[in-house]
Amino acid sequence: MSASTFGSGIRRREDPRLITGSATYTDDINLHGTLHAAMLRSPYAHARIAGIDTSQASQAPGVVAVYTAADTEGELAPAPCAWLLPNSELKIADFHCLAKETVRYVGDIVAVVVAESQYQACDALDLIEVDYEPLDTVVEPKQAAATNAPQLHAGIEGNQAFHWTVTGGGDIGEAFEKADVVVSETIVQQRLIPNAMEPRAALASYKPATGELTLWSTTQNPHIVRFLCSLVTNVPEDRLRVIAPEVGGGFGSKIAVYPADFITVFCSKRLGVPVKWVESRTENYQATTHGRDHIQEIELAATADGKITGIRATVWAGMGAYLSTAAPGIPTILHGLMLSGVYDIPAIHEDVYGIYTNTTPVEAYRGAGRPEATFMLERLVDLLAAKIGADPAEIRRRNFIPKFDDGHDVVTGLTYDSGDYAGALGKLLDEAGYAQLRADQAAARENGRYIGLGLSTYVEICGLGPSQVAGAIGFQGGLWESAILRFHPSGKVHVMIGASPHGQGEETTFAQIVAGELGVSPDDVKVIHGDTDNTPMGWGTYGSRTTAVGGAALALAARKIREKAKIIAAHLLEAAVEDMDYEDGKFFVKGSPDSSKTIQDIALMANVAWNMPEGVEAGLEATSFYDPPNFVFPYGAHLAVVEIDPETGHVELKRYVAVDDCGPQINPVIVEGQVHGGIVQGIGQALWEEAVYDEGGQLLTGSMLDYAIPRADRLPDIEVHSTVTPSPHHPLGVKGIGEAGTIASTAAVYNAVIDALQPLGVEGVRMPLTPERVWRSIQDVQERN
Amino acid sequence: MKIPISVQINGRQYDREVEPRLLLVHFIRDTLRLTGTKVGCDTSQCGSCTVLLDGVSAKSCTCLAVQADGASITTIEGLAGTDGLHQIQESFWNKHGLQCGFCTPGMIMASQELLRCNSDPSDEEIRHGLEGNLCRCTGYQNIVRAVRDAAGSMEGGSQ
């Protein structure tokens, strides 16, 4: 096998265990003597706790213990927020693992029951008497920022968690004063529920004799869990082992380290036995983090011929009742810094207000800040096109950043790595047959049919990121990755890597990287991840960074191995190192490829060490730490085609065409799968999904019965294409593809629907674009006229 | 109070005493430790718990263990028998029909039912047939490809 494995769509090595039901997720682990925890969660969105009586519950069959906040005093610190956004007047309210005195959202934990079975633990929850004194609630961020709104946290005026600003380029006021054309809109980026198919779970096993604790966790980032869990529970980091076994999707909802996780650790520590907690889907909806929840007031200034001269925005970002682990960075760094998008924009200004509300905390959700930025821009650009009567494709071309291959600065302060945005759009229009589609659309309108075309051109910030930048933006960790690559005597390879994929397929991708660098078969490479005792440090899988950053660390480790192997090969072939050549797993003296040593020969010699060059250590192993010099910036262009039935408001998604550029594709089949899944999640936001609270803070979409997750029968086949533009600063040139689809597709579908409704005079509809909303918007226009 | 039940699962007989309220999925997962069958929701929407109950697909979270008394059940662990992978499993692997894998056992069992009822389904029929199973990773497209591939490969063969 050879370097050609890199770039091949080989089958995933993860799959045999997954398709046979033999994979082990956290809830599948059964330790002898495990007790089961169940959390009592507040049914009120805001209330004072006047008293808790656990006496009856404590006597219930099978119950071993019931704990409230009073029991954890001094033993559980508040759940930390780990993104301390600078220059933002950040005010972090204590997120107590078990609520003290006050509950602030439906789902806040009030007590925990530990029992011999899960059924018994749940039974006992009903026997806990809590005396709640309800308080006024507020669930919408702009209302929560108003002066007369109920206050969630003492000393945090206006419920304002932070106020962050990005200003770049020329004078924004002047841009708008001198503009020939101004378009504006208010967008509600509705709150979404991530819905990883595996509910969250924790299994903690404390050994009193040694003070060691193992925590199996449904996490995207086991090393971060270890770090934060040690701080909160006082189990020293060296005694704490966190294992992310098989993890069933995350989409951002398994980044945070949650109160329930810490409580489970506390229970195991207190009782000296394993304790397992598994959330129900109802709990998942109430208490596992949500995403989005922005109200965006946006405007764009342009010249008469459609050249953008400025973007100005004010965003109210609902943060929920507390700040989740990484929450402050999502609507700010990952959103505001991306406001130039794929366009050359000379002046940008945005104010972002992070606001506490009586709702579930928000976190990263696939795309995390970038879908919200892309949507703003793509709406504004379409509004501009409509205003000046230009085709949306043409208005984009007029404003694209010209093709660049080694860095381009935008006014928000970022330096994009490489891009050819017009190239991606051109390919999209060709593949989709755009001109014909426009002709078909015009003909359909003549026949009273409402067909719409929607474009979305995007760039995303991925491969997070340089650790120096992480420090500067208040992220309380590094953002490098590390890998250990070890050859065994038989030439087989172990990779121990800090990154922790959870469904994306990087066990396969990583093996392909090693195969490409060292000429071994990917079948000879075992990839070990997700266990803090057996892997080097890693900062987690999010921000499309695992292949981009972890993969780079692995490639560099492989290159170190190659250098050492070359020295050993030179010694064995009695040649000078500088005379050695390498190709496809073989080392040979330049010009004499017939006399060679394979990497396997060298692995054997290095391991037995019978005949090593002087001064060279035994073993064939390398560790690499890769701290990226910059982010990577994947991009692309998407098109949606919809048809609307004006009688019912039903939106039919007829076609979806995507062109994405994530650089060289290590495994194009896996890339395509990521694109499919990402696009469908974005379509879900455009058409169906929304977390709805009533005024009292009750989550009305509290189950899969009420929250509309995309289903198989509602979707067309997605047409996937790509261009390949390597990142100039990355060892493999790769950029990341996990979030691209979601970042692009919501705007594409939305723009298509508005395009379809244009003859009916509808200019905007609040997402999701349900039949009722679309139908009402048509009726509203007709009533006005 | 516990009630005796006798259930055949993947060809093996299990005689156990269970609480009347015990869900079949918990009986399979927690009592018998066959953890390939998953629990993804509490409202029968996601289909992760799909098994074959007397040859017909059923959501095992919506059935009590006592209701399965006397039944013959196939779970994902028993689909292929001992001779390797079932064709549907093979096709899910070949067509990249899964990512995180959590919905996959249920999705494969539902596909088995789909192909039992219709050995040559159109894409539309596949999409309609799987609407009771949720997947958040794949966008379903490769699942549809996998089921179509399985149908083609199983044509004329026994199911």
CSV table of N, CA and C in Angstrom, one decimal, chain B residues 29-91:
chain,number,residue,atom,x,y,z
B,29,ARG,N,-31.4,-4.5,26.9
B,29,ARG,CA,-30.1,-3.8,27.2
B,29,ARG,C,-29.6,-4.1,28.6
B,30,ASP,N,-30.5,-3.9,29.6
B,30,ASP,CA,-30.0,-4.0,31.0
B,30,ASP,C,-30.0,-5.4,31.6
B,31,THR,N,-31.1,-6.1,31.3
B,31,THR,CA,-31.2,-7.4,31.9
B,31,THR,C,-30.3,-8.4,31.1
B,32,LEU,N,-30.4,-8.4,29.8
B,32,LEU,CA,-29.7,-9.4,29.0
B,32,LEU,C,-28.3,-8.9,28.5
B,33,ARG,N,-28.1,-7.6,28.7
B,33,ARG,CA,-26.8,-7.0,28.3
B,33,ARG,C,-26.5,-7.0,26.8
B,34,LEU,N,-27.6,-7.0,26.0
B,34,LEU,CA,-27.4,-6.9,24.6
B,34,LEU,C,-27.5,-5.4,24.2
B,35,THR,N,-26.4,-4.7,24.3
B,35,THR,CA,-26.4,-3.3,24.2
B,35,THR,C,-26.4,-2.7,22.8
B,36,GLY,N,-26.4,-3.5,21.8
B,36,GLY,CA,-26.5,-3.0,20.5
B,36,GLY,C,-27.7,-2.2,20.2
B,37,THR,N,-28.8,-2.6,20.8
B,37,THR,CA,-30.1,-1.8,20.6
B,37,THR,C,-30.0,-0.6,21.5
B,38,LYS,N,-30.3,0.6,20.9
B,38,LYS,CA,-30.1,1.9,21.6
B,38,LYS,C,-31.4,2.5,22.1
B,39,VAL,N,-31.3,3.5,23.0
B,39,VAL,CA,-32.4,4.3,23.4
B,39,VAL,C,-32.0,5.7,23.1
B,40,GLY,N,-32.7,6.3,22.2
B,40,GLY,CA,-32.4,7.7,21.7
B,40,GLY,C,-33.4,8.7,22.1
B,41,CYS,N,-34.6,8.3,22.5
B,41,CYS,CA,-35.6,9.2,22.9
B,41,CYS,C,-36.6,8.6,23.9
B,42,ASP,N,-37.6,9.3,24.3
B,42,ASP,CA,-38.6,8.7,25.2
B,42,ASP,C,-40.0,8.9,24.7
B,43,THR,N,-40.1,9.1,23.4
B,43,THR,CA,-41.4,9.3,22.8
B,43,THR,C,-41.6,8.5,21.5
B,44,SER,N,-40.8,7.5,21.3
B,44,SER,CA,-41.0,6.6,20.2
B,44,SER,C,-40.7,7.3,18.8
B,45,GLN,N,-40.0,8.3,18.8
B,45,GLN,CA,-39.7,9.1,17.6
B,45,GLN,C,-38.5,8.6,16.8
B,46,CYS,N,-37.4,8.2,17.6
B,46,CYS,CA,-36.1,8.1,16.9
B,46,CYS,C,-35.8,6.8,16.3
B,47,GLY,N,-36.4,5.7,16.7
B,47,GLY,CA,-36.3,4.4,16.1
B,47,GLY,C,-35.0,3.7,16.4
B,48,SER,N,-34.1,4.3,17.3
B,48,SER,CA,-32.8,3.7,17.6
B,48,SER,C,-33.0,2.3,18.3
B,49,CYS,N,-34.2,2.1,18.8
B,49,CYS,CA,-34.4,0.8,19.6
B,49,CYS,C,-35.1,-0.2,18.8
B,50,THR,N,-35.2,0.0,17.4
B,50,THR,CA,-35.9,-1.0,16.6
B,50,THR,C,-35.3,-2.4,16.6
B,51,VAL,N,-36.2,-3.3,16.8
B,51,VAL,CA,-35.8,-4.8,16.8
B,51,VAL,C,-36.9,-5.5,15.9
B,52,LEU,N,-36.6,-6.7,15.6
B,52,LEU,CA,-37.6,-7.5,14.9
B,52,LEU,C,-38.4,-8.4,16.0
B,53,LEU,N,-39.7,-8.2,16.1
B,53,LEU,CA,-40.5,-8.9,17.1
B,53,LEU,C,-41.3,-9.9,16.2
B,54,ASP,N,-41.0,-11.2,16.4
B,54,ASP,CA,-41.7,-12.2,15.5
B,54,ASP,C,-41.6,-11.8,14.1
B,55,GLY,N,-40.4,-11.3,13.7
B,55,GLY,CA,-40.1,-11.1,12.3
B,55,GLY,C,-40.5,-9.7,11.8
B,56,VAL,N,-41.2,-9.0,12.6
B,56,VAL,CA,-41.7,-7.6,12.2
B,56,VAL,C,-41.0,-6.6,13.0
B,57,SER,N,-40.7,-5.4,12.4
B,57,SER,CA,-39.9,-4.4,13.1
B,57,SER,C,-40.8,-3.8,14.2
B,58,ALA,N,-40.2,-3.5,15.3
B,58,ALA,CA,-41.0,-2.9,16.4
B,58,ALA,C,-40.0,-2.0,17.2
B,59,LYS,N,-40.6,-0.9,17.7
B,59,LYS,CA,-39.8,0.0,18.6
B,59,LYS,C,-39.8,-0.6,20.0
B,60,SER,N,-38.7,-1.1,20.5
B,60,SER,CA,-38.7,-1.8,21.7
B,60,SER,C,-38.8,-0.9,22.9
B,61,CYS,N,-38.8,0.4,22.7
B,61,CYS,CA,-39.1,1.3,23.9
B,61,CYS,C,-40.6,1.5,24.0
B,62,THR,N,-41.4,1.0,23.1
B,62,THR,CA,-42.8,1.2,23.2
B,62,THR,C,-43.6,-0.1,23.4
B,63,CYS,N,-42.8,-1.0,24.0
B,63,CYS,CA,-43.4,-2.3,24.2
B,63,CYS,C,-42.9,-2.8,25.6
B,64,LEU,N,-43.7,-3.4,26.4
B,64,LEU,CA,-43.2,-3.9,27.7
B,64,LEU,C,-42.6,-5.2,27.5
B,65,ALA,N,-41.7,-5.6,28.4
B,65,ALA,CA,-41.0,-6.9,28.3
B,65,ALA,C,-42.1,-8.0,28.4
B,66,VAL,N,-43.1,-7.8,29.3
B,66,VAL,CA,-44.1,-8.8,29.5
B,66,VAL,C,-44.9,-9.1,28.2
B,67,GLN,N,-45.0,-8.0,27.4
B,67,GLN,CA,-45.8,-8.2,26.1
B,67,GLN,C,-45.0,-9.1,25.2
B,68,ALA,N,-43.7,-9.2,25.4
B,68,ALA,CA,-42.9,-10.0,24.5
B,68,ALA,C,-42.8,-11.5,24.9
B,69,ASP,N,-43.5,-11.8,26.0
B,69,ASP,CA,-43.5,-13.2,26.5
B,69,ASP,C,-43.9,-14.1,25.4
B,70,GLY,N,-43.1,-15.1,25.1
B,70,GLY,CA,-43.4,-16.1,24.1
B,70,GLY,C,-42.9,-15.7,22.7
B,71,ALA,N,-42.4,-14.5,22.6
B,71,ALA,CA,-42.0,-14.0,21.3
B,71,ALA,C,-40.6,-14.4,20.9
B,72,SER,N,-40.3,-14.3,19.6
B,72,SER,CA,-39.0,-14.5,19.1
B,72,SER,C,-38.5,-13.1,18.6
B,73,ILE,N,-37.4,-12.7,19.1
B,73,ILE,CA,-36.9,-11.4,18.8
B,73,ILE,C,-35.5,-11.5,18.1
B,74,THR,N,-35.3,-10.6,17.1
B,74,THR,CA,-33.9,-10.5,16.5
B,74,THR,C,-33.5,-9.0,16.8
B,75,THR,N,-32.3,-8.9,17.4
B,75,THR,CA,-31.6,-7.6,17.6
B,75,THR,C,-30.5,-7.5,16.6
B,76,ILE,N,-29.8,-6.4,16.6
B,76,ILE,CA,-28.8,-6.1,15.6
B,76,ILE,C,-27.7,-7.2,15.8
B,77,GLU,N,-27.5,-7.7,17.0
B,77,GLU,CA,-26.4,-8.7,17.3
B,77,GLU,C,-26.7,-10.0,16.6
B,78,GLY,N,-28.0,-10.2,16.4
B,78,GLY,CA,-28.4,-11.5,15.8
B,78,GLY,C,-28.8,-11.5,14.3
B,79,LEU,N,-28.6,-10.3,13.7
B,79,LEU,CA,-29.1,-10.2,12.3
B,79,LEU,C,-28.3,-11.1,11.4
B,80,ALA,N,-27.0,-11.1,11.5
B,80,ALA,CA,-26.2,-11.8,10.6
B,80,ALA,C,-26.0,-13.3,10.8
B,81,GLY,N,-26.3,-13.7,12.0
B,81,GLY,CA,-25.9,-15.1,12.3
B,81,GLY,C,-24.4,-15.1,12.6
B,82,THR,N,-23.9,-16.3,12.4
B,82,THR,CA,-22.4,-16.4,12.7
B,82,THR,C,-21.5,-16.3,11.5
B,83,ASP,N,-22.2,-16.1,10.3
B,83,ASP,CA,-21.4,-16.2,9.1
B,83,ASP,C,-21.0,-14.8,8.5
B,84,GLY,N,-20.6,-13.9,9.4
B,84,GLY,CA,-20.2,-12.6,8.9
B,84,GLY,C,-21.3,-11.5,9.0
B,85,LEU,N,-21.2,-10.6,8.0
B,85,LEU,CA,-22.2,-9.5,8.0
B,85,LEU,C,-23.4,-9.9,7.1
B,86,HIS,N,-24.6,-9.4,7.6
B,86,HIS,CA,-25.8,-9.4,6.8
B,86,HIS,C,-25.6,-8.4,5.6
B,87,GLN,N,-26.2,-8.7,4.5
B,87,GLN,CA,-26.0,-7.8,3.3
B,87,GLN,C,-26.4,-6.3,3.6
B,88,ILE,N,-27.3,-6.1,4.5
B,88,ILE,CA,-27.7,-4.7,4.8
B,88,ILE,C,-26.5,-4.1,5.6
B,89,GLN,N,-25.9,-4.8,6.5
B,89,GLN,CA,-24.8,-4.3,7.2
B,89,GLN,C,-23.6,-4.0,6.3
B,90,GLU,N,-23.4,-4.9,5.4
B,90,GLU,CA,-22.3,-4.8,4.4
B,90,GLU,C,-22.6,-3.5,3.5
B,91,SER,N,-23.8,-3.3,3.1
B,91,SER,CA,-24.2,-2.2,2.3
B,91,SER,C,-24.0,-0.8,3.1
